[in-house]
Amino acid sequence: MSSTKLIAIDFGSTRISAMAAEVLDNGAVRVLSEESKASDDVKWGIVDKPSGASFKVSELLKLLKNSAKMQDISLVSASIGAKSMKMMPVAISRFVPSPGIITEGLLADMMKECERKVKQPDITVFDVTPAEYMVDGVVMDDPAGKEAMQITATFNVIAGSKLIRSELERCFDRTGIVLETSPLTIDSISTVVVEEHEKEIGCALINLGATTTTLAVYHDGIVQRMQVIPLGAKNITKDIQELGINEANAERLKCIKGSALEAMVLEPMYIQIAAADDSLDPVKISTKFLATIIEARLDEILLPIFEIFRSLPFDLEAGIVLSGGGSKLNNIVDYIEQKSGIYTRIGSHVDWLSDDTHERFHDPLYSQLIGTILLNNEYRKENPIETTVKEPQKKPKLPGRKLGSRITEGFFNFFNEDNKMNS
């Protein structure tokens, strides 16, 4: 069975991780190895310290060469996104030139005009998706080849600070490694945890990360809403620390005895934990009170998302899918179902893994990396490279976006380090 070996990197807010994997000819992903290092070089999805991040990436790739038994690593992929990213609808209208036939070229020009309309010196456009076409007052999905006098296209545009991409590129410039693709983080995750038919009938993906929480709402096969909340699981941990314990113990307590719903703690107990100040007596914490702290912070984080659900002009027939480290919080599914009234499940990428991949890679924390690997493989099929080339002289060009394509030019995160919640 043939395969393609690929490298993906996840720039989280608390850890930077690198994965080596191969995509088999049956489409399954076999994870060869994964390495990670604690990091404070990324803040809310933006590489804040390119020098530090670059050093860690170089070290991780050296470790991968040994653990994955790879002779050389010259190309990698990394999904991107940050709290500053926003989605906005942009409408472009054109009169159809003689002979009055809508062409693919006209549609492409309208998309480029849309991108130019949004771009600013400090703003970068990461993704442009056609949401609706109106031809002579009639809505249609595919207007190419149709006769018309006028066409109006509405595009969903994801844009954000230019630092998101420029700082990531600075990081790789220091390593000598080529960033081959940089899909949106939400695309990477949704590739492996959301089915295409779910995106058609309506679903929401909530990625619960350490410092950000990200929502993507799908309908008619595309993202219709996107929201990045600059709060995540790390904020919950900090709240627990206020009880007088250190961060490590607060994180452990949250993961083991914490509950997203206070009402689900049926048999409360007290837990004794060493105080952060060694000179003080141990701290006694009630699991009931612990759940109250967690639920209160979750209410603050997710309230904007629940408000979006209430404003949607369509139903989420496929429900809500959770991803990221925060999806492992006890009773999180019950919490979201109770607060939103919508069926909720934990997203899983396990069906994409080969049978011989170690079960530790079943953890939801790896969904983003697995999805990035798959999107990189899709890109590589369309843009094959010479496997003997060790130092490409320039970055491969991303393909022009096709309607329905899953590969985009960049984006985002969630309870993972920016989307991994350490739990």
Short mmCIF file of N, CA, C and O in Angstrom, two decimals, residues 164-206:
data_model
loop_
_atom_site.label_atom_id
_atom_site.label_comp_id
_atom_site.label_asym_id
_atom_site.label_seq_id
_atom_site.Cartn_x
_atom_site.Cartn_y
_atom_site.Cartn_z
N ILE A 164 -1.45 37.92 11.68
CA ILE A 164 -1.71 36.49 11.80
C ILE A 164 -0.85 35.70 10.82
O ILE A 164 -0.23 34.71 11.18
N ARG A 165 -0.83 36.17 9.58
CA ARG A 165 -0.02 35.46 8.58
C ARG A 165 1.44 35.91 8.57
O ARG A 165 2.35 35.09 8.49
N SER A 166 1.68 37.22 8.70
CA SER A 166 3.05 37.72 8.57
C SER A 166 3.95 37.20 9.69
O SER A 166 5.11 36.85 9.45
N GLU A 167 3.42 37.10 10.92
CA GLU A 167 4.24 36.61 12.02
C GLU A 167 4.49 35.11 11.91
O GLU A 167 5.55 34.62 12.29
N LEU A 168 3.53 34.39 11.36
CA LEU A 168 3.73 32.96 11.12
C LEU A 168 4.83 32.77 10.07
O LEU A 168 5.71 31.92 10.22
N GLU A 169 4.80 33.57 9.03
CA GLU A 169 5.81 33.48 7.97
C GLU A 169 7.19 33.85 8.51
O GLU A 169 8.20 33.26 8.13
N ARG A 170 7.25 34.85 9.39
CA ARG A 170 8.53 35.21 10.01
C ARG A 170 9.11 34.04 10.80
O ARG A 170 10.31 33.79 10.79
N CYS A 171 8.23 33.32 11.47
CA CYS A 171 8.67 32.14 12.22
C CYS A 171 9.34 31.12 11.31
O CYS A 171 10.42 30.62 11.61
N PHE A 172 8.71 30.84 10.16
CA PHE A 172 9.27 29.83 9.27
C PHE A 172 10.48 30.35 8.49
O PHE A 172 11.36 29.57 8.12
N ASP A 173 10.53 31.65 8.25
CA ASP A 173 11.70 32.21 7.58
C ASP A 173 12.97 31.94 8.38
O ASP A 173 14.05 31.76 7.82
N ARG A 174 12.83 31.90 9.70
CA ARG A 174 13.98 31.67 10.56
C ARG A 174 14.41 30.20 10.57
O ARG A 174 15.54 29.90 10.94
N THR A 175 13.52 29.30 10.20
CA THR A 175 13.84 27.87 10.25
C THR A 175 14.42 27.35 8.94
O THR A 175 15.09 26.31 8.93
N GLY A 176 14.11 28.03 7.82
CA GLY A 176 14.51 27.51 6.52
C GLY A 176 13.54 26.47 6.00
O GLY A 176 13.73 25.90 4.93
N ILE A 177 12.47 26.22 6.76
CA ILE A 177 11.44 25.26 6.35
C ILE A 177 10.35 26.00 5.58
O ILE A 177 10.00 27.13 5.91
N VAL A 178 9.81 25.38 4.55
CA VAL A 178 8.77 26.00 3.72
C VAL A 178 7.39 25.65 4.28
O VAL A 178 7.08 24.48 4.53
N LEU A 179 6.57 26.69 4.49
CA LEU A 179 5.18 26.48 4.87
C LEU A 179 4.39 26.20 3.60
O LEU A 179 4.10 27.10 2.82
N GLU A 180 4.06 24.95 3.38
CA GLU A 180 3.44 24.53 2.12
C GLU A 180 1.98 24.96 2.02
O GLU A 180 1.54 25.48 0.99
N THR A 181 1.20 24.73 3.06
CA THR A 181 -0.20 25.16 3.08
C THR A 181 -0.55 25.67 4.47
O THR A 181 0.05 25.27 5.47
N SER A 182 -1.52 26.57 4.53
CA SER A 182 -1.98 27.09 5.82
C SER A 182 -3.50 27.22 5.79
O SER A 182 -4.04 28.31 5.63
N PRO A 183 -4.22 26.10 5.91
CA PRO A 183 -5.68 26.15 5.88
C PRO A 183 -6.24 26.83 7.12
O PRO A 183 -5.56 26.95 8.15
N LEU A 184 -7.46 27.26 7.05
CA LEU A 184 -8.14 27.77 8.23
C LEU A 184 -8.25 26.65 9.25
O LEU A 184 -8.56 25.51 8.90
N THR A 185 -8.04 26.97 10.51
CA THR A 185 -8.14 25.95 11.55
C THR A 185 -9.51 25.30 11.56
O THR A 185 -9.64 24.09 11.74
N ILE A 186 -10.54 26.11 11.36
CA ILE A 186 -11.89 25.56 11.36
C ILE A 186 -12.08 24.58 10.22
O ILE A 186 -12.82 23.60 10.33
N ASP A 187 -11.41 24.81 9.09
CA ASP A 187 -11.48 23.87 7.97
C ASP A 187 -10.79 22.56 8.33
O ASP A 187 -11.28 21.47 8.01
N SER A 188 -9.63 22.67 8.98
CA SER A 188 -8.89 21.47 9.38
C SER A 188 -9.73 20.61 10.31
O SER A 188 -9.84 19.40 10.13
N ILE A 189 -10.33 21.24 11.31
CA ILE A 189 -11.11 20.48 12.29
C ILE A 189 -12.38 19.92 11.67
O ILE A 189 -12.70 18.74 11.83
N SER A 190 -13.11 20.74 10.93
CA SER A 190 -14.38 20.29 10.36
C SER A 190 -14.18 19.16 9.35
O SER A 190 -15.06 18.32 9.17
N THR A 191 -13.02 19.14 8.70
CA THR A 191 -12.73 18.08 7.73
C THR A 191 -12.86 16.70 8.35
O THR A 191 -13.31 15.75 7.69
N VAL A 192 -12.50 16.57 9.63
CA VAL A 192 -12.46 15.24 10.24
C VAL A 192 -13.56 14.98 11.26
O VAL A 192 -13.75 13.83 11.67
N VAL A 193 -14.30 16.01 11.68
CA VAL A 193 -15.33 15.77 12.71
C VAL A 193 -16.74 16.08 12.24
O VAL A 193 -17.70 15.76 12.94
N VAL A 194 -16.89 16.70 11.07
CA VAL A 194 -18.21 17.05 10.56
C VAL A 194 -18.41 16.43 9.19
O VAL A 194 -17.54 16.56 8.31
N GLU A 195 -19.54 15.77 8.99
CA GLU A 195 -19.84 15.16 7.70
C GLU A 195 -20.37 16.22 6.73
O GLU A 195 -20.97 17.21 7.15
N GLU A 196 -20.16 15.99 5.44
CA GLU A 196 -20.61 16.96 4.43
C GLU A 196 -22.13 17.13 4.46
O GLU A 196 -22.63 18.24 4.30
N HIS A 197 -22.86 16.05 4.67
CA HIS A 197 -24.32 16.19 4.68
C HIS A 197 -24.79 16.99 5.89
O HIS A 197 -25.83 17.65 5.85
N GLU A 198 -24.02 16.97 6.99
CA GLU A 198 -24.35 17.77 8.17
C GLU A 198 -24.19 19.25 7.87
O GLU A 198 -24.96 20.10 8.33
N LYS A 199 -23.16 19.58 7.08
CA LYS A 199 -22.95 20.97 6.69
C LYS A 199 -24.08 21.44 5.77
O LYS A 199 -24.42 22.63 5.77
N GLU A 200 -24.66 20.55 5.01
CA GLU A 200 -25.75 20.91 4.10
C GLU A 200 -27.03 21.22 4.87
O GLU A 200 -27.68 22.23 4.62
N ILE A 201 -27.39 20.37 5.81
CA ILE A 201 -28.68 20.53 6.48
C ILE A 201 -28.62 21.48 7.69
O ILE A 201 -29.65 21.88 8.21
N GLY A 202 -27.40 21.83 8.12
CA GLY A 202 -27.25 22.77 9.21
C GLY A 202 -26.64 22.17 10.45
O GLY A 202 -27.20 21.25 11.03
N CYS A 203 -25.48 22.66 10.83
CA CYS A 203 -24.84 22.21 12.06
C CYS A 203 -23.90 23.31 12.55
O CYS A 203 -23.59 24.26 11.83
N ALA A 204 -23.48 23.18 13.80
CA ALA A 204 -22.54 24.14 14.38
C ALA A 204 -21.34 23.37 14.93
O ALA A 204 -21.50 22.31 15.54
N LEU A 205 -20.15 23.90 14.71
CA LEU A 205 -18.93 23.34 15.27
C LEU A 205 -18.42 24.32 16.32
O LEU A 205 -18.18 25.49 16.01
N ILE A 206 -18.27 23.85 17.55
CA ILE A 206 -17.70 24.67 18.61
C ILE A 206 -16.37 24.06 19.01
O ILE A 206 -16.32 22.93 19.48
#
